[in-house]
Tab-separated table of C-alpha atoms in Angstrom:
chain	number	residue	atom	x	y	z
L	34	MET	CA	-0.389	-0.077	-0.053
L	35	SER	CA	3.061	1.953	0.734
L	36	LEU	CA	3.790	5.049	-2.643
L	37	VAL	CA	7.178	5.692	-1.293
L	38	ASP	CA	8.638	1.834	-0.518
L	39	LEU	CA	9.583	1.917	3.133
L	40	LYS	CA	12.728	0.053	2.691
L	41	SER	CA	14.524	2.503	-0.006
L	42	LEU	CA	13.666	5.962	1.411
L	43	GLN	CA	15.941	8.589	1.484
L	44	VAL	CA	16.199	11.545	2.956
L	45	GLY	CA	14.310	14.592	1.431
L	46	ASP	CA	11.352	11.846	-0.518
L	47	ALA	CA	8.125	13.473	0.609
L	48	LEU	CA	5.233	11.867	1.431
L	49	PRO	CA	1.677	12.286	-0.008
L	50	GLU	CA	0.289	15.927	1.118
L	51	LEU	CA	-3.332	15.631	2.990
L	52	GLU	CA	-5.755	17.917	2.350
L	53	PHE	CA	-8.515	18.877	5.272
L	54	GLY	CA	-11.863	21.162	5.849
L	55	PRO	CA	-12.712	23.708	5.264
L	56	ILE	CA	-13.653	23.790	9.297
L	57	THR	CA	-17.158	24.432	9.693
L	58	ARG	CA	-18.129	25.011	13.434
L	59	ALA	CA	-20.147	21.509	12.878
L	60	MET	CA	-17.204	19.736	13.038
L	61	LEU	CA	-15.563	21.697	16.306
L	62	ALA	CA	-18.679	20.846	17.836
L	63	LEU	CA	-18.177	16.954	16.373
L	64	TYR	CA	-14.790	17.101	17.573
L	65	ALA	CA	-15.498	18.370	20.840
L	66	GLY	CA	-18.189	15.737	21.492
L	67	ALA	CA	-15.639	12.452	19.534
L	68	SER	CA	-12.113	14.143	22.020
L	69	GLY	CA	-14.129	14.759	24.775
L	70	ASP	CA	-12.723	18.010	25.074
L	71	HIS	CA	-15.480	20.501	25.181
L	72	ASN	CA	-13.505	24.041	25.633
L	73	PRO	CA	-15.997	26.452	25.714
L	74	ALA	CA	-13.635	28.367	22.680
L	75	HIS	CA	-14.061	25.805	20.271
L	76	ILE	CA	-18.054	25.697	19.921
L	77	ASP	CA	-19.317	28.545	21.950
L	78	ILE	CA	-19.340	31.578	20.249
L	79	ASP	CA	-20.716	33.420	23.201
L	80	PHE	CA	-17.871	32.576	25.798
L	81	ALA	CA	-15.056	33.613	22.965
L	82	LYS	CA	-16.518	36.817	22.550
L	83	SER	CA	-16.838	37.487	26.562
L	84	SER	CA	-12.746	36.869	26.160
L	85	GLY	CA	-12.245	39.542	23.929
L	86	LEU	CA	-12.069	36.448	21.304
L	87	PRO	CA	-13.573	37.547	17.042
L	88	ASP	CA	-15.027	33.625	17.023
L	89	VAL	CA	-14.698	30.331	18.271
L	90	PHE	CA	-11.208	28.713	16.980
L	91	ALA	CA	-10.608	24.999	16.326
L	92	HIS	CA	-9.088	22.987	18.621
L	93	GLY	CA	-5.278	22.332	17.427
L	94	MET	CA	-5.528	18.701	18.576
L	95	LEU	CA	-7.984	18.663	15.959
L	96	SER	CA	-5.632	20.084	13.422
L	97	TYR	CA	-2.549	17.807	15.527
L	98	GLY	CA	-4.864	14.316	14.623
L	99	VAL	CA	-5.503	14.770	10.649
L	100	LEU	CA	-1.277	15.686	10.582
L	101	THR	CA	-1.077	12.323	12.456
L	102	GLN	CA	-2.425	10.815	8.953
L	103	VAL	CA	-0.288	12.138	6.657
L	104	VAL	CA	2.469	9.549	8.375
L	105	THR	CA	-0.231	7.122	9.372
L	106	ARG	CA	-1.980	6.866	5.759
L	107	TRP	CA	1.131	5.886	4.253
L	108	ALA	CA	3.314	4.051	6.900
L	109	GLY	CA	-0.028	2.220	8.726
L	110	PRO	CA	-0.775	3.155	12.514
L	111	ASP	CA	0.895	0.227	14.041
L	112	ARG	CA	4.260	2.146	12.298
L	113	LEU	CA	4.620	5.032	14.508
L	114	ARG	CA	7.648	5.308	17.534
L	115	ASP	CA	6.845	9.015	17.858
L	116	PHE	CA	4.759	12.502	16.788
L	117	GLY	CA	5.034	15.303	18.013
L	118	ALA	CA	4.031	18.573	17.238
L	119	ARG	CA	3.998	22.513	18.338
L	120	PHE	CA	1.171	24.714	17.444
L	121	VAL	CA	2.591	27.564	15.561
L	122	SER	CA	-0.647	29.691	15.027
L	123	ILE	CA	-4.702	29.568	15.213
L	124	THR	CA	-7.189	27.702	13.231
L	125	GLN	CA	-9.509	29.433	12.200
L	126	VAL	CA	-13.054	28.475	11.566
L	127	HIS	CA	-13.563	28.470	7.468
L	128	ASP	CA	-9.201	27.450	7.398
L	129	LYS	CA	-7.897	24.827	5.007
L	130	ILE	CA	-5.966	22.564	6.025
L	131	THR	CA	-3.048	21.448	3.358
L	132	CYS	CA	-0.438	18.344	5.390
L	133	ARG	CA	3.420	18.026	3.944
L	134	ALA	CA	6.174	15.366	5.027
L	135	VAL	CA	9.301	14.986	4.269
L	136	VAL	CA	11.706	12.794	5.291
L	137	THR	CA	14.359	14.485	7.385
L	138	ASP	CA	16.371	11.118	8.476
L	139	VAL	CA	16.769	7.752	8.390
L	140	PHE	CA	18.737	5.993	11.392
L	141	GLN	CA	19.212	2.449	13.096
L	142	VAL	CA	17.646	1.342	16.634
L	143	GLY	CA	18.700	-1.821	17.970
L	144	HIS	CA	17.476	-4.049	14.621
L	145	GLU	CA	14.465	-1.267	13.611
L	146	THR	CA	15.382	0.920	10.781
L	147	ARG	CA	13.449	4.395	11.424
L	148	ALA	CA	12.599	7.400	9.354
L	149	ARG	CA	12.307	10.929	10.789
L	150	ILE	CA	9.570	12.577	9.505
L	151	GLY	CA	9.099	16.416	9.696
L	152	VAL	CA	5.213	17.283	9.106
L	153	LYS	CA	3.749	20.645	8.974
L	154	ALA	CA	-0.064	22.144	8.681
L	155	ILE	CA	-0.659	24.760	6.629
L	156	ALA	CA	-3.349	26.777	6.500
L	157	GLN	CA	-4.916	28.139	2.783
L	158	ASP	CA	-2.855	31.579	2.556
L	159	GLY	CA	0.498	29.879	3.493
L	160	ARG	CA	0.040	30.829	7.388
L	161	GLU	CA	2.094	27.553	9.032
L	162	THR	CA	-0.416	26.305	12.217
L	163	LEU	CA	1.114	23.127	13.418
L	164	ILE	CA	5.459	21.816	12.758
L	165	GLY	CA	6.503	18.529	13.922
L	166	ASP	CA	8.016	15.487	13.460
L	167	ALA	CA	7.195	12.136	13.341
L	168	VAL	CA	9.194	8.320	13.488
L	169	VAL	CA	8.061	5.479	12.085
L	170	ALA	CA	9.653	2.478	11.658
L	171	CYS	CA	10.643	1.027	8.212
L	172	ALA	CA	12.120	-2.566	8.360
C	1482	MET	CA	12.127	30.353	43.463
C	1483	ASN	CA	12.947	32.955	41.438
C	1484	THR	CA	11.302	35.637	43.953
C	1485	GLU	CA	11.940	38.803	41.960
C	1486	ALA	CA	9.491	36.984	39.243
C	1487	SER	CA	7.069	36.245	41.608
C	1488	ALA	CA	6.910	39.331	43.330
C	1489	THR	CA	5.834	41.377	40.052
C	1490	ARG	CA	3.867	38.100	38.306
C	1491	ARG	CA	0.620	38.198	36.970
C	1492	GLY	CA	-0.169	35.034	36.177
C	1493	ILE	CA	-2.878	32.614	36.574
C	1494	PHE	CA	-1.092	28.613	36.890
C	1495	ASP	CA	-1.036	27.513	39.985
C	1496	ARG	CA	3.102	27.195	40.675
C	1497	SER	CA	2.572	25.280	43.494
C	1498	THR	CA	1.366	22.442	42.300
C	1499	LYS	CA	4.609	21.842	40.688
C	1500	GLY	CA	5.857	18.037	40.968
C	1501	LYS	CA	2.521	16.714	41.583
C	1502	THR	CA	0.624	13.457	40.125
C	1503	ILE	CA	-3.071	13.418	40.426
C	1504	GLU	CA	-5.015	10.500	40.936
C	1505	PRO	CA	-4.248	7.766	38.528
C	1506	VAL	CA	-8.309	6.247	37.314
C	1507	SER	CA	-8.596	3.649	34.948
C	1508	VAL	CA	-10.378	3.670	31.974
C	1509	PHE	CA	-12.227	1.292	29.150
C	1510	ILE	CA	-11.435	2.433	25.799
C	1511	GLU	CA	-14.403	1.353	23.544
C	1512	ARG	CA	-14.428	0.491	19.976
C	1513	GLY	CA	-17.862	2.926	19.604
C	1514	ARG	CA	-15.496	5.838	20.806
C	1515	ILE	CA	-12.395	5.221	18.778
C	1516	ARG	CA	-14.526	4.644	15.460
C	1517	PHE	CA	-16.429	8.386	16.109
C	1518	PHE	CA	-12.815	9.861	17.254
C	1519	ALA	CA	-11.496	8.918	13.989
C	1520	GLN	CA	-13.869	9.458	11.309
C	1521	VAL	CA	-14.724	13.105	12.785
C	1522	LEU	CA	-10.820	13.037	11.766
C	1523	GLY	CA	-11.032	11.716	8.900
C	1524	ASN	CA	-9.470	8.758	9.228
C	1525	HIS	CA	-11.325	6.223	6.800
C	1526	ASP	CA	-8.671	3.789	8.298
C	1527	PRO	CA	-10.590	0.367	8.616
C	1528	MET	CA	-7.889	-0.837	11.488
C	1529	HIS	CA	-10.010	2.448	13.597
C	1530	ALA	CA	-13.408	1.335	12.064
C	1531	SER	CA	-14.144	-2.609	10.894
C	1532	PHE	CA	-13.092	-5.624	14.078
C	1533	GLU	CA	-13.386	-7.935	10.833
C	1534	ALA	CA	-10.131	-6.080	9.018
C	1535	ALA	CA	-8.618	-5.809	12.400
C	1536	ARG	CA	-8.661	-9.398	13.033
C	1537	ALA	CA	-8.095	-10.226	9.440
C	1538	ALA	CA	-4.735	-8.064	10.165
C	1539	GLY	CA	-3.632	-9.524	13.323
C	1540	HIS	CA	-4.732	-7.404	15.942
C	1541	PRO	CA	-6.989	-7.911	18.852
C	1542	ASP	CA	-9.669	-5.904	17.859
C	1543	LEU	CA	-9.802	-1.759	16.835
C	1544	LEU	CA	-6.407	-0.070	17.167
C	1545	ALA	CA	-7.092	3.296	18.713
C	1546	PRO	CA	-5.945	6.415	16.296
C	1547	ALA	CA	-2.398	8.042	17.054
C	1548	SER	CA	-3.627	11.041	18.779
C	1549	PHE	CA	-6.721	8.881	20.940
C	1550	PHE	CA	-4.400	9.762	23.898
C	1551	VAL	CA	-6.952	12.694	24.196
C	1552	VAL	CA	-10.030	10.921	24.395
C	1553	ALA	CA	-8.534	7.992	27.279
C	1554	GLU	CA	-7.696	11.742	28.648
C	1555	ALA	CA	-11.429	13.035	28.439
C	1556	LEU	CA	-13.272	9.510	29.973
C	1557	ALA	CA	-10.238	9.639	33.064
C	1558	ASP	CA	-11.408	13.518	33.786
C	1559	GLU	CA	-15.401	12.336	33.399
C	1560	GLU	CA	-14.079	9.780	35.977
C	1561	ARG	CA	-11.792	11.811	37.379
C	1562	ALA	CA	-15.317	14.505	37.870
C	1563	ARG	CA	-17.176	11.769	39.406
C	1564	ARG	CA	-14.955	11.644	41.870
C	1565	ALA	CA	-14.747	15.011	42.946
C	1566	LEU	CA	-11.286	14.656	42.067
C	1567	PRO	CA	-9.344	17.424	39.586
C	1568	SER	CA	-7.913	16.728	36.462
C	1569	ALA	CA	-4.640	18.129	35.737
C	1570	ALA	CA	-6.116	21.413	33.853
C	1571	GLN	CA	-8.014	21.804	37.701
C	1572	LEU	CA	-5.133	21.530	39.067
C	1573	VAL	CA	-2.569	23.819	38.008
C	1574	LYS	CA	-5.864	26.036	37.234
C	1575	CYS	CA	-5.954	26.862	33.625
C	1576	ASP	CA	-8.718	29.274	32.728
C	1577	TYR	CA	-9.794	28.809	29.060
C	1578	ARG	CA	-10.465	32.319	28.761
C	1579	TYR	CA	-6.858	32.456	27.721
C	1580	LEU	CA	-5.872	28.850	27.489
C	1581	LEU	CA	-3.705	27.448	24.032
C	1582	HIS	CA	-1.866	24.845	23.489
C	1583	GLY	CA	2.079	24.855	23.533
C	1584	ASP	CA	3.082	21.751	21.912
C	1585	GLU	CA	2.315	17.807	22.158
C	1586	ARG	CA	4.497	15.093	21.856
C	1587	TYR	CA	3.567	10.647	21.826
C	1588	PHE	CA	5.841	8.596	22.201
C	1589	TYR	CA	4.483	5.333	21.556
C	1590	ALA	CA	5.418	1.989	23.130
C	1591	GLY	CA	2.818	-0.324	21.938
C	1592	PRO	CA	-0.561	-0.483	20.287
C	1593	ILE	CA	-4.078	0.344	22.621
C	1594	TYR	CA	-6.697	-1.291	21.394
C	1595	ALA	CA	-10.841	-1.371	22.085
C	1596	GLY	CA	-11.565	-3.762	25.158
C	1597	ASP	CA	-8.441	-2.239	26.905
C	1598	GLU	CA	-8.674	-1.061	30.359
C	1599	VAL	CA	-5.928	1.397	30.735
C	1600	VAL	CA	-4.455	3.795	33.585
C	1601	HIS	CA	-4.422	7.452	33.035
C	1602	ALA	CA	-1.644	8.978	35.198
C	1603	THR	CA	-0.264	13.288	34.801
C	1604	THR	CA	2.394	14.717	36.390
C	1605	VAL	CA	2.773	18.074	36.240
C	1606	LEU	CA	6.718	19.096	35.644
C	1607	ASP	CA	7.109	22.769	35.501
C	1608	PHE	CA	5.865	26.257	34.740
C	1609	TYR	CA	7.869	29.251	33.602
C	1610	ASP	CA	7.498	32.177	31.653
C	1611	LYS	CA	8.209	33.743	28.142
C	1612	LYS	CA	7.799	37.256	26.535
C	1613	ASN	CA	8.452	38.905	29.759
C	1614	GLY	CA	5.349	37.248	31.498
C	1615	ALA	CA	3.370	37.988	28.655
C	1616	MET	CA	2.454	34.553	28.264
C	1617	GLU	CA	3.101	31.430	30.851
C	1618	PHE	CA	3.718	28.144	30.452
C	1619	VAL	CA	2.819	25.091	32.588
C	1620	SER	CA	4.315	21.720	31.046
C	1621	LEU	CA	2.917	17.998	31.659
C	1622	GLU	CA	3.923	14.492	31.637
C	1623	SER	CA	1.152	11.951	31.211
C	1624	THR	CA	1.158	7.753	30.982
C	1625	LEU	CA	-1.326	5.355	29.410
C	1626	THR	CA	-0.247	1.995	31.461
C	1627	HIS	CA	-1.897	-1.155	30.303
C	1628	PRO	CA	-2.170	-3.583	33.761
C	1629	THR	CA	-0.025	-6.128	32.184
C	1630	ARG	CA	1.597	-4.821	28.821
C	1631	GLY	CA	2.821	-2.184	30.843
C	1632	VAL	CA	3.127	1.658	29.678
C	1633	LEU	CA	1.474	1.824	26.203
C	1634	LEU	CA	2.164	5.270	25.520
C	1635	ARG	CA	4.137	8.589	27.259
C	1636	THR	CA	3.306	12.027	25.746
C	1637	THR	CA	4.545	15.087	27.320
C	1638	ARG	CA	2.853	18.500	26.144
C	1639	THR	CA	3.193	22.574	27.496
C	1640	LEU	CA	-0.076	24.342	27.648
C	1641	LEU	CA	-0.045	28.121	27.310
C	1642	HIS	CA	-1.940	31.202	28.935
C	1643	ARG	CA	-1.661	34.839	26.586
C	1644	LEU	CA	-2.204	36.980	29.720
C	1645	PRO	CA	-4.586	39.997	29.511
C	1646	ALA	CA	-2.539	43.389	28.838
C	1647	GLN	CA	-2.094	44.830	33.370
C	1648	GLU	CA	-3.948	46.517	34.075
C	1649	GLY	CA	-2.747	49.946	35.703
């Protein structure tokens, strides 16, 4: 199923991009329910306004959960060894997210060959929202 | 203790909680919750939705998606609320009016499956300031531990308050 062969990975190889969105208010309500994160800043515009914000904004972990898939769709969910990302800007309602991933290192841990993959989520206007990296087992 | 900073600090976090661990609680991982969570994220991998596909791939049940920790934590915090115990967010006194997520990292030690019962625990690692006190951070470490398979997931994250402009 892998489009880039896990066994012959090279630094600089790009994984297939993944697109998500546009983010809707309904999506934020569903993510609140599915995740159990009921922070009103994401689902209650009255709360957002009373906090001095112009509108609700997306759960960072919604974009994060989407971003993990740029790696897991390609490698399979059980090959993921670690995944981390920083939230560098807020994802707003109506943002459309593109997830990109590039191999930055291939290394050995014991008998396992692993690849480190730099990942990014980018909104439609080029604004980076998440920047991180994943480690996957190749062989 | 930085006394100079504490004299002028306008933070909201309760920094006396540094080093504290909230009460570990056990949560049951349900198939339906895995399916719903994966679906909302647009994750259509059958490992998270089809029992038959998961079994055919050698798994005992549905596999939890990569960021499923958030669900396990929410379930654990619901259980804590029923027992009148604080969540980590309540312990450190997160204020949702100003709260943002700084970063989050997962270290996967083993798969989490539907039907698993795992223990969730969180420790408050540290507090610090940035931008001359305009932002304050807390770093947390959590684990999900299976009674026989051991620690399945370790996670570190930072949460922050973007503090309102100082008055006066």
